[in-house]
Structures are given as C-alpha cells and as structure tokens.
PDB file of C-alpha atoms in Angstrom:
ATOM      1  CA  MET G  11      52.209  30.334 -33.084  1.00 50.00           C
ATOM      2  CA  MET G  12      49.497  30.784 -33.162  1.00 55.00           C
ATOM      3  CA  GLY G  13      47.186  33.092 -34.958  1.00 61.00           C
ATOM      4  CA  ARG G  14      45.014  35.838 -32.692  1.00 62.00           C
ATOM      5  CA  ARG G  15      42.071  33.947 -34.978  1.00 61.00           C
ATOM      6  CA  SER G  16      43.032  30.854 -33.644  1.00 62.00           C
ATOM      7  CA  LYS G  17      42.912  32.033 -30.019  1.00 59.00           C
ATOM      8  CA  THR G  18      40.459  33.742 -30.274  1.00 65.00           C
ATOM      9  CA  ALA G  19      38.883  30.496 -31.143  1.00 60.00           C
ATOM     10  CA  LEU G  20      40.637  28.639 -28.833  1.00 58.00           C
ATOM     11  CA  LEU G  21      39.330  30.606 -25.782  1.00 62.00           C
ATOM     12  CA  LEU G  22      35.596  30.963 -27.068  1.00 62.00           C
ATOM     13  CA  TYR G  23      36.272  27.688 -26.946  1.00 59.00           C
ATOM     14  CA  MET G  24      37.069  27.785 -23.692  1.00 67.00           C
ATOM     15  CA  VAL G  25      33.981  29.825 -22.606  1.00 62.00           C
ATOM     16  CA  PHE G  26      32.299  26.691 -23.680  1.00 62.00           C
ATOM     17  CA  LEU G  27      33.555  24.508 -21.790  1.00 62.00           C
ATOM     18  CA  MET G  28      32.763  26.610 -18.927  1.00 70.00           C
ATOM     19  CA  VAL G  29      29.519  27.140 -20.125  1.00 62.00           C
ATOM     20  CA  LEU G  30      28.611  23.063 -20.488  1.00 62.00           C
ATOM     21  CA  PHE G  31      30.335  22.920 -16.984  1.00 63.00           C
ATOM     22  CA  LEU G  32      27.955  25.477 -15.006  1.00 63.00           C
ATOM     23  CA  MET G  33      25.145  24.023 -17.098  1.00 63.00           C
ATOM     24  CA  CYS G  34      25.656  20.138 -16.577  1.00 60.00           C
ATOM     25  CA  SER G  35      27.691  20.301 -12.583  1.00 61.00           C
ATOM     26  CA  THR G  36      25.154  23.444 -11.054  1.00 58.00           C
ATOM     27  CA  ASP G  37      22.122  24.328 -11.174  1.00 53.00           C
ATOM     28  CA  LEU G  38      23.251  28.415 -11.560  1.00 51.00           C
ATOM     29  CA  ILE G  39      22.139  29.275 -15.211  1.00 51.00           C
ATOM     30  CA  ILE G  40      19.766  26.126 -15.698  1.00 52.00           C
ATOM     31  CA  ARG G  41      17.159  25.686 -12.872  1.00 54.00           C
ATOM     32  CA  GLU G  42      14.974  22.154 -12.077  1.00 52.00           C
ATOM     33  CA  PRO G  43      11.497  23.221 -11.355  1.00 52.00           C
ATOM     34  CA  GLU G  44      11.551  22.258  -7.774  1.00 58.00           C
ATOM     35  CA  LYS G  45       8.610  19.794  -7.065  1.00 62.00           C
ATOM     36  CA  GLU G  46       6.021  20.720  -4.443  1.00 73.00           C
ATOM     37  CA  VAL G  47       5.199  18.809  -1.353  1.00 83.00           C
ATOM     38  CA  TYR G  48       1.947  18.612  -0.113  1.00 83.00           C
ATOM     39  CA  GLN G  49       1.242  18.236   3.169  1.00 94.00           C
ATOM     40  CA  ILE G  50      -0.835  16.203   4.636  1.00 96.00           C
ATOM     41  CA  ALA G  51      -2.139  15.369   7.606  1.00 96.00           C
ATOM     42  CA  VAL G  52      -3.434  12.303   9.094  1.00 96.00           C
ATOM     43  CA  ILE G  53      -5.887  11.509  11.981  1.00 96.00           C
ATOM     44  CA  ILE G  54      -7.484   8.026  12.800  1.00 93.00           C
ATOM     45  CA  GLU G  55      -9.981   7.023  16.239  1.00 91.00           C
ATOM     46  CA  ASP G  56      -7.026   5.407  17.830  1.00 88.00           C
ATOM     47  CA  ILE G  57      -4.877   6.715  21.045  1.00 86.00           C
ATOM     48  CA  ARG G  58      -1.949   3.664  18.766  1.00 83.00           C
ATOM     49  CA  ASP G  59      -0.886   3.509  15.982  1.00 81.00           C
ATOM     50  CA  ASP G  60       0.954   0.087  15.816  1.00 80.00           C
ATOM     51  CA  ASN G  61      -2.602  -1.769  14.566  1.00 80.00           C
ATOM     52  CA  TYR G  62      -2.531   0.496  11.221  1.00 90.00           C
ATOM     53  CA  GLY G  63       0.722  -1.472  10.157  1.00 90.00           C
ATOM     54  CA  ASN G  64       0.161  -2.148   6.052  1.00 93.00           C
ATOM     55  CA  PHE G  65      -1.647   1.585   6.520  1.00 94.00           C
ATOM     56  CA  LYS G  66       1.159   3.095   6.795  1.00 94.00           C
ATOM     57  CA  LYS G  67       2.838   1.103   4.546  1.00 94.00           C
ATOM     58  CA  GLY G  68       0.538   1.931   1.587  1.00 95.00           C
ATOM     59  CA  MET G  69       0.681   5.748   2.627  1.00 95.00           C
ATOM     60  CA  ASP G  70       4.519   6.241   2.981  1.00 95.00           C
ATOM     61  CA  GLN G  71       5.298   4.229  -0.143  1.00 95.00           C
ATOM     62  CA  ALA G  72       2.792   6.710  -1.882  1.00 95.00           C
ATOM     63  CA  ALA G  73       3.966   9.825  -0.142  1.00 95.00           C
ATOM     64  CA  VAL G  74       7.773   8.933  -2.679  1.00 94.00           C
ATOM     65  CA  GLU G  75       5.861   8.638  -5.335  1.00 94.00           C
ATOM     66  CA  LEU G  76       3.989  12.351  -5.567  1.00 93.00           C
ATOM     67  CA  ASN G  77       6.417  14.242  -3.208  1.00 92.00           C
ATOM     68  CA  ALA G  78       3.854  14.185   0.285  1.00 94.00           C
ATOM     69  CA  ASP G  79       5.611  14.926   3.610  1.00 95.00           C
ATOM     70  CA  VAL G  80       3.266  12.739   5.894  1.00 95.00           C
ATOM     71  CA  ARG G  81       2.014  12.952   9.389  1.00 94.00           C
ATOM     72  CA  PHE G  82       0.615  10.257  11.730  1.00 94.00           C
ATOM     73  CA  ILE G  83      -1.439  11.076  14.289  1.00 95.00           C
ATOM     74  CA  THR G  84      -2.931   9.199  16.844  1.00 93.00           C
ATOM     75  CA  LEU G  85      -6.160  10.866  19.617  1.00 92.00           C
ATOM     76  CA  TYR G  86      -4.579  10.658  23.322  1.00 91.00           C
ATOM     77  CA  GLU G  87      -8.022   8.642  24.852  1.00 89.00           C
ATOM     78  CA  LYS G  88      -9.592   6.729  21.577  1.00 86.00           C
ATOM     79  CA  LEU G  89     -12.552   7.485  19.859  1.00 88.00           C
ATOM     80  CA  ASP G  90     -12.163  10.981  21.286  1.00 93.00           C
ATOM     81  CA  LYS G  91     -13.964  12.952  19.372  1.00 93.00           C
ATOM     82  CA  ASP G  92     -13.453  17.007  20.595  1.00 95.00           C
ATOM     83  CA  GLN G  93      -9.796  16.079  20.768  1.00 96.00           C
ATOM     84  CA  GLN G  94     -10.114  14.733  17.124  1.00 95.00           C
ATOM     85  CA  MET G  95     -12.232  17.952  15.520  1.00 96.00           C
ATOM     86  CA  GLU G  96      -9.521  19.929  17.654  1.00 96.00           C
ATOM     87  CA  LEU G  97      -7.299  18.419  16.028  1.00 96.00           C
ATOM     88  CA  ILE G  98      -8.131  18.633  12.792  1.00 96.00           C
ATOM     89  CA  LEU G  99      -8.507  22.787  13.029  1.00 96.00           C
ATOM     90  CA  ARG G 100      -4.784  22.265  14.471  1.00 96.00           C
ATOM     91  CA  GLU G 101      -4.055  21.159  11.187  1.00 96.00           C
ATOM     92  CA  GLN G 102      -5.484  23.113   8.904  1.00 95.00           C
ATOM     93  CA  GLN G 103      -3.797  26.001  10.560  1.00 95.00           C
ATOM     94  CA  ASP G 104      -1.132  24.911  10.642  1.00 95.00           C
ATOM     95  CA  GLY G 105      -0.997  24.918   6.752  1.00 94.00           C
ATOM     96  CA  ALA G 106      -1.913  21.352   5.840  1.00 95.00           C
ATOM     97  CA  ASP G 107      -2.478  20.923   2.087  1.00 94.00           C
ATOM     98  CA  ALA G 108      -5.563  18.472   2.743  1.00 95.00           C
ATOM     99  CA  LEU G 109      -7.326  15.617   5.949  1.00 96.00           C
ATOM    100  CA  ILE G 110      -7.253  11.919   5.839  1.00 96.00           C
ATOM    101  CA  VAL G 111      -9.574  11.102   8.541  1.00 95.00           C
ATOM    102  CA  VAL G 112     -10.665   8.191  10.021  1.00 94.00           C
ATOM    103  CA  PRO G 113     -13.435   9.680  12.395  1.00 92.00           C
ATOM    104  CA  ALA G 114     -14.263   9.331  15.780  1.00 91.00           C
ATOM    105  CA  ASP G 115     -17.753  10.150  15.663  1.00 90.00           C
ATOM    106  CA  GLU G 116     -19.096  10.707  11.439  1.00 88.00           C
ATOM    107  CA  GLU G 117     -21.725  12.923  11.987  1.00 89.00           C
ATOM    108  CA  MET G 118     -19.761  15.371  13.750  1.00 92.00           C
ATOM    109  CA  VAL G 119     -16.685  15.655  11.427  1.00 92.00           C
ATOM    110  CA  VAL G 120     -18.733  15.888   8.228  1.00 90.00           C
ATOM    111  CA  GLY G 121     -20.922  18.248   9.865  1.00 91.00           C
ATOM    112  CA  ALA G 122     -17.926  20.157  10.714  1.00 91.00           C
ATOM    113  CA  ALA G 123     -16.689  19.613   6.443  1.00 89.00           C
ATOM    114  CA  SER G 124     -20.433  20.904   5.256  1.00 88.00           C
ATOM    115  CA  GLU G 125     -20.604  24.270   7.807  1.00 90.00           C
ATOM    116  CA  ARG G 126     -16.981  24.908   5.546  1.00 89.00           C
ATOM    117  CA  GLN G 127     -15.586  24.664   9.541  1.00 93.00           C
ATOM    118  CA  VAL G 128     -13.182  22.185   7.333  1.00 93.00           C
ATOM    119  CA  THR G 129     -11.904  24.149   4.218  1.00 92.00           C
ATOM    120  CA  VAL G 130      -8.625  22.603   2.676  1.00 94.00           C
ATOM    121  CA  PRO G 131     -10.023  18.358   0.701  1.00 93.00           C
ATOM    122  CA  LEU G 132     -10.659  16.212   3.160  1.00 95.00           C
ATOM    123  CA  ILE G 133     -10.842  12.449   2.896  1.00 94.00           C
ATOM    124  CA  LEU G 134     -12.510  10.173   4.853  1.00 94.00           C
ATOM    125  CA  LEU G 135     -11.929   6.352   5.497  1.00 93.00           C
ATOM    126  CA  GLY G 136     -14.820   3.490   6.778  1.00 84.00           C
ATOM    127  CA  THR G 137     -17.831   5.255   7.042  1.00 76.00           C
ATOM    128  CA  GLY G 138     -20.493   6.084   4.438  1.00 70.00           C
ATOM    129  CA  LEU G 139     -21.577   9.144   5.018  1.00 69.00           C
ATOM    130  CA  ALA G 140     -20.983  12.308   2.421  1.00 67.00           C
ATOM    131  CA  GLY G 141     -21.279  15.849   3.203  1.00 68.00           C
ATOM    132  CA  GLU G 142     -20.797  18.779   0.573  1.00 76.00           C
ATOM    133  CA  GLY G 143     -17.356  20.094   1.999  1.00 81.00           C
ATOM    134  CA  VAL G 144     -16.463  16.129   2.430  1.00 89.00           C
ATOM    135  CA  THR G 145     -13.833  15.288  -1.087  1.00 90.00           C
ATOM    136  CA  GLY G 146     -13.768  11.643  -1.232  1.00 91.00           C
ATOM    137  CA  THR G 147     -14.576   8.417   0.812  1.00 93.00           C
ATOM    138  CA  ILE G 148     -13.137   4.865   0.958  1.00 94.00           C
ATOM    139  CA  VAL G 149     -15.493   3.124   2.336  1.00 92.00           C
ATOM    140  CA  THR G 150     -15.709  -0.745   3.663  1.00 93.00           C
ATOM    141  CA  ASP G 151     -18.993  -2.149   3.872  1.00 94.00           C
ATOM    142  CA  TYR G 152     -17.929  -3.117   7.732  1.00 95.00           C
ATOM    143  CA  LYS G 153     -21.805  -4.746   8.347  1.00 95.00           C
ATOM    144  CA  TYR G 154     -21.098  -7.007   5.235  1.00 96.00           C
ATOM    145  CA  MET G 155     -17.790  -8.082   6.616  1.00 97.00           C
ATOM    146  CA  GLY G 156     -19.334  -9.229  10.468  1.00 97.00           C
ATOM    147  CA  GLU G 157     -22.499 -11.329   7.829  1.00 97.00           C
ATOM    148  CA  GLN G 158     -18.597 -13.282   6.561  1.00 97.00           C
ATOM    149  CA  ALA G 159     -17.644 -13.887   9.490  1.00 97.00           C
ATOM    150  CA  ALA G 160     -21.454 -15.356  10.468  1.00 97.00           C
ATOM    151  CA  GLU G 161     -21.397 -17.335   7.419  1.00 97.00           C
ATOM    152  CA  GLN G 162     -17.866 -19.911   8.521  1.00 96.00           C
ATOM    153  CA  ILE G 163     -19.176 -19.814  12.215  1.00 95.00           C
ATOM    154  CA  LEU G 164     -23.197 -20.721  11.568  1.00 95.00           C
ATOM    155  CA  GLN G 165     -21.058 -23.985   9.064  1.00 93.00           C
ATOM    156  CA  ARG G 166     -18.726 -25.238  11.805  1.00 89.00           C
ATOM    157  CA  VAL G 167     -21.312 -25.103  15.199  1.00 88.00           C
ATOM    158  CA  SER G 168     -24.577 -26.287  15.742  1.00 84.00           C
ATOM    159  CA  PRO G 169     -27.639 -24.434  16.369  1.00 82.00           C
ATOM    160  CA  ALA G 170     -27.351 -25.209  19.732  1.00 84.00           C
ATOM    161  CA  ALA G 171     -23.892 -23.076  20.116  1.00 87.00           C
ATOM    162  CA  THR G 172     -23.535 -19.797  21.753  1.00 89.00           C
ATOM    163  CA  VAL G 173     -21.849 -17.006  20.494  1.00 93.00           C
ATOM    164  CA  LEU G 174     -19.910 -14.555  22.717  1.00 92.00           C
ATOM    165  CA  MET G 175     -19.857 -10.940  21.388  1.00 94.00           C
ATOM    166  CA  PHE G 176     -17.117  -9.688  22.582  1.00 93.00           C
ATOM    167  CA  SER G 177     -17.914  -5.394  22.514  1.00 93.00           C
ATOM    168  CA  ASP G 178     -16.900  -2.106  24.974  1.00 92.00           C
ATOM    169  CA  PRO G 179     -19.893  -0.442  24.181  1.00 90.00           C
ATOM    170  CA  ALA G 180     -18.046   2.887  26.520  1.00 86.00           C
ATOM    171  CA  ARG G 181     -16.068   3.015  23.027  1.00 86.00           C
ATOM    172  CA  GLN G 182     -16.964   1.666  20.449  1.00 89.00           C
ATOM    173  CA  SER G 183     -16.381   2.711  17.132  1.00 89.00           C
ATOM    174  CA  PHE G 184     -19.364   2.450  14.132  1.00 88.00           C
ATOM    175  CA  MET G 185     -16.873  -0.234  12.269  1.00 91.00           C
ATOM    176  CA  SER G 186     -17.768  -1.953  14.941  1.00 94.00           C
ATOM    177  CA  ARG G 187     -20.777  -1.021  15.445  1.00 93.00           C
ATOM    178  CA  LEU G 188     -21.726  -1.863  11.591  1.00 94.00           C
ATOM    179  CA  PHE G 189     -19.416  -5.269  11.917  1.00 96.00           C
ATOM    180  CA  LEU G 190     -21.798  -7.022  15.148  1.00 97.00           C
ATOM    181  CA  GLU G 191     -25.080  -5.830  13.531  1.00 96.00           C
ATOM    182  CA  GLY G 192     -23.513  -7.288  10.220  1.00 97.00           C
ATOM    183  CA  ALA G 193     -22.964 -11.144  12.030  1.00 97.00           C
ATOM    184  CA  SER G 194     -25.937 -10.504  14.900  1.00 96.00           C
ATOM    185  CA  ALA G 195     -29.029 -10.456  12.399  1.00 96.00           C
ATOM    186  CA  ALA G 196     -26.984 -13.351  10.988  1.00 96.00           C
ATOM    187  CA  LEU G 197     -26.488 -15.523  13.440  1.00 95.00           C
ATOM    188  CA  GLU G 198     -29.959 -15.054  14.764  1.00 93.00           C
ATOM    189  CA  GLU G 199     -31.009 -15.953  11.265  1.00 94.00           C
ATOM    190  CA  GLY G 200     -29.610 -19.281  11.210  1.00 93.00           C
ATOM    191  CA  LYS G 201     -30.992 -19.467  14.761  1.00 92.00           C
ATOM    192  CA  VAL G 202     -28.048 -19.534  16.681  1.00 92.00           C
ATOM    193  CA  ARG G 203     -27.907 -17.953  20.328  1.00 90.00           C
ATOM    194  CA  CYS G 204     -25.667 -15.158  20.511  1.00 91.00           C
ATOM    195  CA  GLN G 205     -24.852 -13.264  24.595  1.00 89.00           C
ATOM    196  CA  THR G 206     -23.044  -9.621  24.303  1.00 90.00           C
ATOM    197  CA  VAL G 207     -20.225  -9.764  27.207  1.00 89.00           C
ATOM    198  CA  ALA G 208     -19.166  -5.877  27.342  1.00 89.00           C
ATOM    199  CA  ARG G 209     -16.243  -5.246  28.009  1.00 86.00           C
ATOM    200  CA  ASP G 210     -14.782  -5.009  31.538  1.00 83.00           C
ATOM    201  CA  GLY G 211     -13.121  -1.265  32.593  1.00 78.00           C
ATOM    202  CA  GLU G 212      -9.941  -1.659  33.292  1.00 73.00           C
ATOM    203  CA  GLN G 213      -9.624  -5.328  33.767  1.00 77.00           C
ATOM    204  CA  GLY G 214     -10.910  -5.806  30.065  1.00 79.00           C
ATOM    205  CA  PHE G 215     -12.128  -9.776  29.486  1.00 82.00           C
ATOM    206  CA  ALA G 216      -9.830 -10.945  32.346  1.00 79.00           C
ATOM    207  CA  LYS G 217     -13.723 -12.375  34.336  1.00 74.00           C
ATOM    208  CA  LEU G 218     -14.547 -14.323  31.413  1.00 74.00           C
ATOM    209  CA  VAL G 219     -10.730 -17.042  33.053  1.00 73.00           C
ATOM    210  CA  GLY G 220     -13.410 -18.064  34.981  1.00 71.00           C
ATOM    211  CA  VAL G 221     -16.422 -18.232  33.566  1.00 71.00           C
ATOM    212  CA  LEU G 222     -15.401 -20.458  30.700  1.00 74.00           C
ATOM    213  CA  GLU G 223     -13.745 -22.222  33.053  1.00 72.00           C
ATOM    214  CA  ASN G 224     -17.023 -23.623  34.679  1.00 71.00           C
ATOM    215  CA  LEU G 225     -18.346 -23.916  31.146  1.00 68.00           C
ATOM    216  CA  PRO G 226     -19.214 -27.809  30.649  1.00 64.00           C
ATOM    217  CA  LYS G 227     -16.358 -28.547  27.108  1.00 66.00           C
ATOM    218  CA  GLY G 228     -19.479 -27.743  24.523  1.00 64.00           C
ATOM    219  CA  GLU G 229     -20.144 -25.187  21.440  1.00 76.00           C
ATOM    220  CA  MET G 230     -18.904 -21.553  22.916  1.00 87.00           C
ATOM    221  CA  VAL G 231     -17.924 -19.178  20.340  1.00 93.00           C
ATOM    222  CA  ILE G 232     -15.714 -15.901  20.427  1.00 94.00           C
ATOM    223  CA  LEU G 233     -16.316 -12.819  18.190  1.00 96.00           C
ATOM    224  CA  ALA G 234     -14.423  -9.953  18.552  1.00 96.00           C
ATOM    225  CA  GLU G 235     -15.686  -6.792  17.992  1.00 96.00           C
ATOM    226  CA  SER G 236     -12.382  -4.755  16.849  1.00 94.00           C
ATOM    227  CA  GLN G 237      -9.161  -5.006  16.156  1.00 93.00           C
ATOM    228  CA  GLU G 238      -7.873  -4.694  19.777  1.00 92.00           C
ATOM    229  CA  ILE G 239     -10.560  -7.064  21.718  1.00 93.00           C
ATOM    230  CA  LEU G 240      -9.919  -9.590  19.925  1.00 96.00           C
ATOM    231  CA  THR G 241      -5.226  -9.187  20.048  1.00 95.00           C
ATOM    232  CA  GLU G 242      -6.419  -9.168  24.209  1.00 92.00           C
ATOM    233  CA  THR G 243      -9.266 -12.228  24.405  1.00 93.00           C
ATOM    234  CA  ALA G 244      -6.252 -14.280  22.083  1.00 95.00           C
ATOM    235  CA  GLY G 245      -3.320 -13.360  24.664  1.00 94.00           C
ATOM    236  CA  ILE G 246      -6.300 -14.848  27.301  1.00 92.00           C
ATOM    237  CA  LEU G 247      -6.097 -17.810  25.451  1.00 92.00           C
ATOM    238  CA  GLU G 248      -2.621 -18.462  24.945  1.00 94.00           C
ATOM    239  CA  ASP G 249      -1.959 -17.793  28.561  1.00 90.00           C
ATOM    240  CA  ASN G 250      -4.762 -19.851  30.031  1.00 87.00           C
ATOM    241  CA  PRO G 251      -4.021 -22.995  27.455  1.00 86.00           C
ATOM    242  CA  HIS G 252      -6.826 -25.179  28.611  1.00 84.00           C
ATOM    243  CA  LEU G 253      -9.701 -22.831  28.084  1.00 84.00           C
ATOM    244  CA  ARG G 254      -9.274 -23.190  24.380  1.00 85.00           C
ATOM    245  CA  ASP G 255     -10.801 -26.907  24.386  1.00 82.00           C
ATOM    246  CA  LYS G 256     -13.805 -24.905  26.564  1.00 83.00           C
ATOM    247  CA  ILE G 257     -14.660 -22.633  23.529  1.00 87.00           C
ATOM    248  CA  SER G 258     -15.230 -23.553  19.503  1.00 89.00           C
ATOM    249  CA  GLY G 259     -13.417 -20.679  17.701  1.00 93.00           C
ATOM    250  CA  LEU G 260     -11.915 -17.752  17.894  1.00 96.00           C
ATOM    251  CA  TYR G 261     -12.977 -14.950  15.119  1.00 98.00           C
ATOM    252  CA  GLY G 262     -12.673 -10.860  14.060  1.00 97.00           C
ATOM    253  CA  ARG G 263     -11.539  -8.990  12.062  1.00 97.00           C
ATOM    254  CA  GLY G 264      -7.766  -6.927  11.788  1.00 95.00           C
ATOM    255  CA  SER G 265      -4.766  -7.589  10.043  1.00 93.00           C
ATOM    256  CA  SER G 266      -2.490  -6.664  12.951  1.00 93.00           C
ATOM    257  CA  LEU G 267       1.345  -8.465  12.908  1.00 92.00           C
ATOM    258  CA  SER G 268       0.252 -10.091  16.294  1.00 94.00           C
ATOM    259  CA  ILE G 269      -3.247 -11.296  14.982  1.00 96.00           C
ATOM    260  CA  LEU G 270      -1.365 -12.883  12.291  1.00 96.00           C
ATOM    261  CA  ASN G 271       0.547 -14.408  14.790  1.00 97.00           C
ATOM    262  CA  TYR G 272      -2.323 -15.665  16.636  1.00 97.00           C
ATOM    263  CA  LEU G 273      -4.288 -17.251  13.243  1.00 97.00           C
ATOM    264  CA  ASP G 274      -0.865 -19.096  12.823  1.00 97.00           C
ATOM    265  CA  ARG G 275      -0.354 -20.897  16.301  1.00 96.00           C
ATOM    266  CA  GLU G 276      -4.903 -21.365  15.538  1.00 95.00           C
ATOM    267  CA  ILE G 277      -5.309 -19.547  19.096  1.00 96.00           C
ATOM    268  CA  ILE G 278      -7.642 -16.627  16.186  1.00 97.00           C
ATOM    269  CA  GLY G 279      -9.530 -19.059  14.067  1.00 96.00           C
ATOM    270  CA  GLY G 280     -10.444 -17.023  10.979  1.00 97.00           C
ATOM    271  CA  ILE G 281     -10.645 -13.016  10.840  1.00 98.00           C
ATOM    272  CA  CYS G 282     -12.007 -10.943   8.459  1.00 98.00           C
ATOM    273  CA  ILE G 283      -9.600  -8.764   6.558  1.00 97.00           C
ATOM    274  CA  VAL G 284      -8.994  -5.600   4.047  1.00 96.00           C
ATOM    275  CA  ASP G 285      -6.271  -4.396   2.780  1.00 95.00           C
ATOM    276  CA  GLU G 286      -5.122  -1.913   4.807  1.00 95.00           C
ATOM    277  CA  TYR G 287      -1.993  -1.107   2.106  1.00 95.00           C
ATOM    278  CA  SER G 288      -4.329  -0.209  -0.610  1.00 95.00           C
ATOM    279  CA  VAL G 289      -6.856   1.508   1.636  1.00 95.00           C
ATOM    280  CA  GLY G 290      -3.266   3.937   3.182  1.00 96.00           C
ATOM    281  CA  TYR G 291      -1.721   4.706  -0.279  1.00 96.00           C
ATOM    282  CA  PHE G 292      -5.280   5.538  -2.439  1.00 95.00           C
ATOM    283  CA  SER G 293      -5.679   7.494  -0.033  1.00 95.00           C
ATOM    284  CA  VAL G 294      -2.433   9.901   0.094  1.00 95.00           C
ATOM    285  CA  LEU G 295      -3.536  10.117  -3.969  1.00 95.00           C
ATOM    286  CA  MET G 296      -6.524  10.938  -4.103  1.00 93.00           C
ATOM    287  CA  ALA G 297      -5.344  13.515  -1.180  1.00 93.00           C
ATOM    288  CA  ALA G 298      -2.689  14.586  -3.939  1.00 91.00           C
ATOM    289  CA  GLN G 299      -5.605  14.904  -6.934  1.00 91.00           C
ATOM    290  CA  ALA G 300      -8.674  16.344  -4.740  1.00 89.00           C
ATOM    291  CA  PHE G 301      -4.965  19.588  -4.291  1.00 85.00           C
ATOM    292  CA  GLU G 302      -4.447  19.399  -7.723  1.00 83.00           C
ATOM    293  CA  GLY G 303      -7.942  19.947  -8.678  1.00 79.00           C
ATOM    294  CA  SER G 304      -7.081  16.802 -11.478  1.00 72.00           C
ATOM    295  CA  GLY G 305     -10.623  14.779 -10.977  1.00 67.00           C
ATOM    296  CA  GLY G 306      -9.759  11.231  -9.835  1.00 68.00           C
ATOM    297  CA  GLN G 307     -11.700   9.017  -8.195  1.00 70.00           C
ATOM    298  CA  LYS G 308     -14.164  10.306  -4.613  1.00 86.00           C
ATOM    299  CA  THR G 309     -15.501   7.602  -3.269  1.00 89.00           C
ATOM    300  CA  ARG G 310     -13.144   4.043  -3.744  1.00 92.00           C
ATOM    301  CA  THR G 311     -15.469   0.511  -2.527  1.00 92.00           C
ATOM    302  CA  MET G 312     -13.049  -1.867  -0.402  1.00 94.00           C
ATOM    303  CA  ASP G 313     -13.151  -5.120  -0.908  1.00 94.00           C
ATOM    304  CA  SER G 314     -12.912  -7.549   3.135  1.00 96.00           C
ATOM    305  CA  TYR G 315     -12.128 -11.567   2.758  1.00 97.00           C
ATOM    306  CA  TYR G 316     -12.263 -14.590   5.393  1.00 97.00           C
ATOM    307  CA  ILE G 317      -9.067 -15.764   5.837  1.00 97.00           C
ATOM    308  CA  GLU G 318      -7.426 -18.940   8.348  1.00 97.00           C
ATOM    309  CA  LYS G 319      -4.505 -19.882   8.994  1.00 96.00           C
ATOM    310  CA  LYS G 320      -4.690 -21.606   5.965  1.00 95.00           C
ATOM    311  CA  ASP G 321      -4.497 -18.838   3.397  1.00 96.00           C
ATOM    312  CA  LEU G 322      -1.932 -17.279   4.955  1.00 95.00           C
ATOM    313  CA  ARG G 323       0.585 -18.611   2.355  1.00 92.00           C
ATOM    314  CA  GLU G 324      -1.687 -18.245  -0.456  1.00 94.00           C
ATOM    315  CA  PRO G 325       0.171 -15.443  -2.560  1.00 93.00           C
ATOM    316  CA  ALA G 326      -3.073 -12.786  -2.990  1.00 92.00           C
ATOM    317  CA  TYR G 327      -2.750 -12.812   0.893  1.00 95.00           C
ATOM    318  CA  GLU G 328       0.485 -12.235   1.329  1.00 93.00           C
ATOM    319  CA  LYS G 329       0.829  -9.849  -0.474  1.00 90.00           C
ATOM    320  CA  MET G 330      -2.028  -7.791   0.726  1.00 93.00           C
ATOM    321  CA  LEU G 331      -0.531  -8.994   4.516  1.00 94.00           C
ATOM    322  CA  TYR G 332       2.866  -8.629   4.968  1.00 92.00           C
ATOM    323  CA  PRO G 333       3.654  -6.106   1.540  1.00 90.00           C
ATOM    324  CA  ILE G 334       7.423  -4.986   0.612  1.00 78.00           C
ATOM    325  CA  GLU G 335       8.226  -1.872   2.271  1.00 63.00           C
TER     326      GLU G 335
END
C-alpha cells in the first residue's frame, strides 16, 4: 500500500502534468503576444486593377511576411484627383496605419501631406516629388524609359520613318507625360519625324484603321504612351492583321499579361518594363517600417528595362514578369 507521502507525491505529479498540458495546449496560462496587424490602404490612379497584377502579388507577399492587412482601392474615374484625395482622407479617418498612393495629381497629394492633412505614413509611387509629410517614395525614371524605347526604334528604322505617338491628353498621367517627353527628345535628336495621335473619345484609336489602310507599306511606327493604350492598339492590330504590314512596329510600356501575350505573338515589337513585383513588396515594407518608426530607406529608385519576344524566356526577366505567388 502507498503511504501518505507517496500519495501526496503522486498527486503533485499529476497536478504538474495537468499544468504542463495546459501550458502546451492552451493560452490560459501563458499567452503568446499578439502580433500587431498593420492596416495599409493602397490607392491607385486608375479605375482598373488588372494593370497592377504583379504589383499586387508583391504587396501580398510583403503583407504575409509583415502581418499587414492591405486594402487595394481604385477610382471610379481614371485620374480623378479630387476623388483620390477624398479616398486618402477617408482611409486615414477609417483607421489606416499607412497609405500607399499612386498619385492622380502628384502636386495635390504632396501639398496635402505638407499641409498635414495626411498625418499617417505616406508612401508615394512613381513620382519624384517630395514634401514634408511624404514618408517615402519609390521612383521610376519614366523620361529615361521613353529614351530607351526611342533608342530601340532608331536602331530599326531609317530617318525617313514616322513615329506615331498614341496619346490620351484628356487622361494623361504624369508617368505617360514623362515617357513621351523622353521619347520625343531622343527621336528628334535622331532626326526621325514624330506625330502625336490623340485618342478620339469613346472611339479610341479605331479611326486609325482607315488611316493605315490608305497608307503605302512603309516605315510607320506606333509608340503607345501607356499600358492601356498599348493594349488597345495591339487589339486593333490583332483584329485587322492586314494592318500589320503597314507599320514597322508597335512599342510602348507595361507588363500586364495581355501585353506579354501580344509581345510573345509579335503583335507588339518591344516594351519597357519595371519590376512591378518588387515595387509592390518594397512599398508595403516601407509603410510598415515607417509605422514602426524603425527607419528604413526613404527613397528607392527602380530600374527600367527594354525587352522583346526573345527576352521573355530569359531567367532574369521571366522571374520578374511571371513571379510565383
């Protein structure tokens, strides 16, 4: 028979085992510290989010690693600066810990930050402007990107060629404006004639079909100012295959899946790209670091690259264009 001392020891041992079980299986005794979830609002200048595929993948990856909740917000009308400002102030009031913004009007957003209308960390993408209230920027040199596209065109055409620069002045972003400025300067230096073709309202560039049909086969090149215009123009050429013989090439900027498919089928001749996945990742990282007050890089400059169909299977570009989720 067990003595009183043995029974007491056994009871204490059983109590110890129960306490150990509770410690291992529940948080009743030892609670793990709860990780703070950062609320980050991302407000772009567009009405569509399909142009931001790789950008969103990069943000999602950073959100998982940094325990962030990222809300992606588009406008109802493209480049509606007033609406974007309303959304910025609304998200701040609703408790966003940080804001990531692709400005519809960079001066308005920077001005609001400088006047302390925006009091949470603010990360701006694409703009080189800075202000007192701007926490960080991720910059791409779109003027240089335009020069890159123009240099490739100059290598492929004679001085007798004409470059049609497809533009949408009514809804032109500062990124598109800088891209065309860089391209125009380089083409003029190369003694190649440039002609701006403006978007025709709801008709878009459909009227170009009749214009091209009446032109002799020659060195006519199209340069699209934006991802949206490049996709639209490639669709026109896809629907009218006979028009492809009328031009020497279609060029522009952007890396959406549609554009990459057109490039792979050689409807588009060449594009300028940025590592959008990294832009998305670093924007969330900068926002989280700013909220924590842990410092970090204030300005990050992204490189741009010119690629053609042959480059799509290059490992460096393939990883950039088709990141694994």
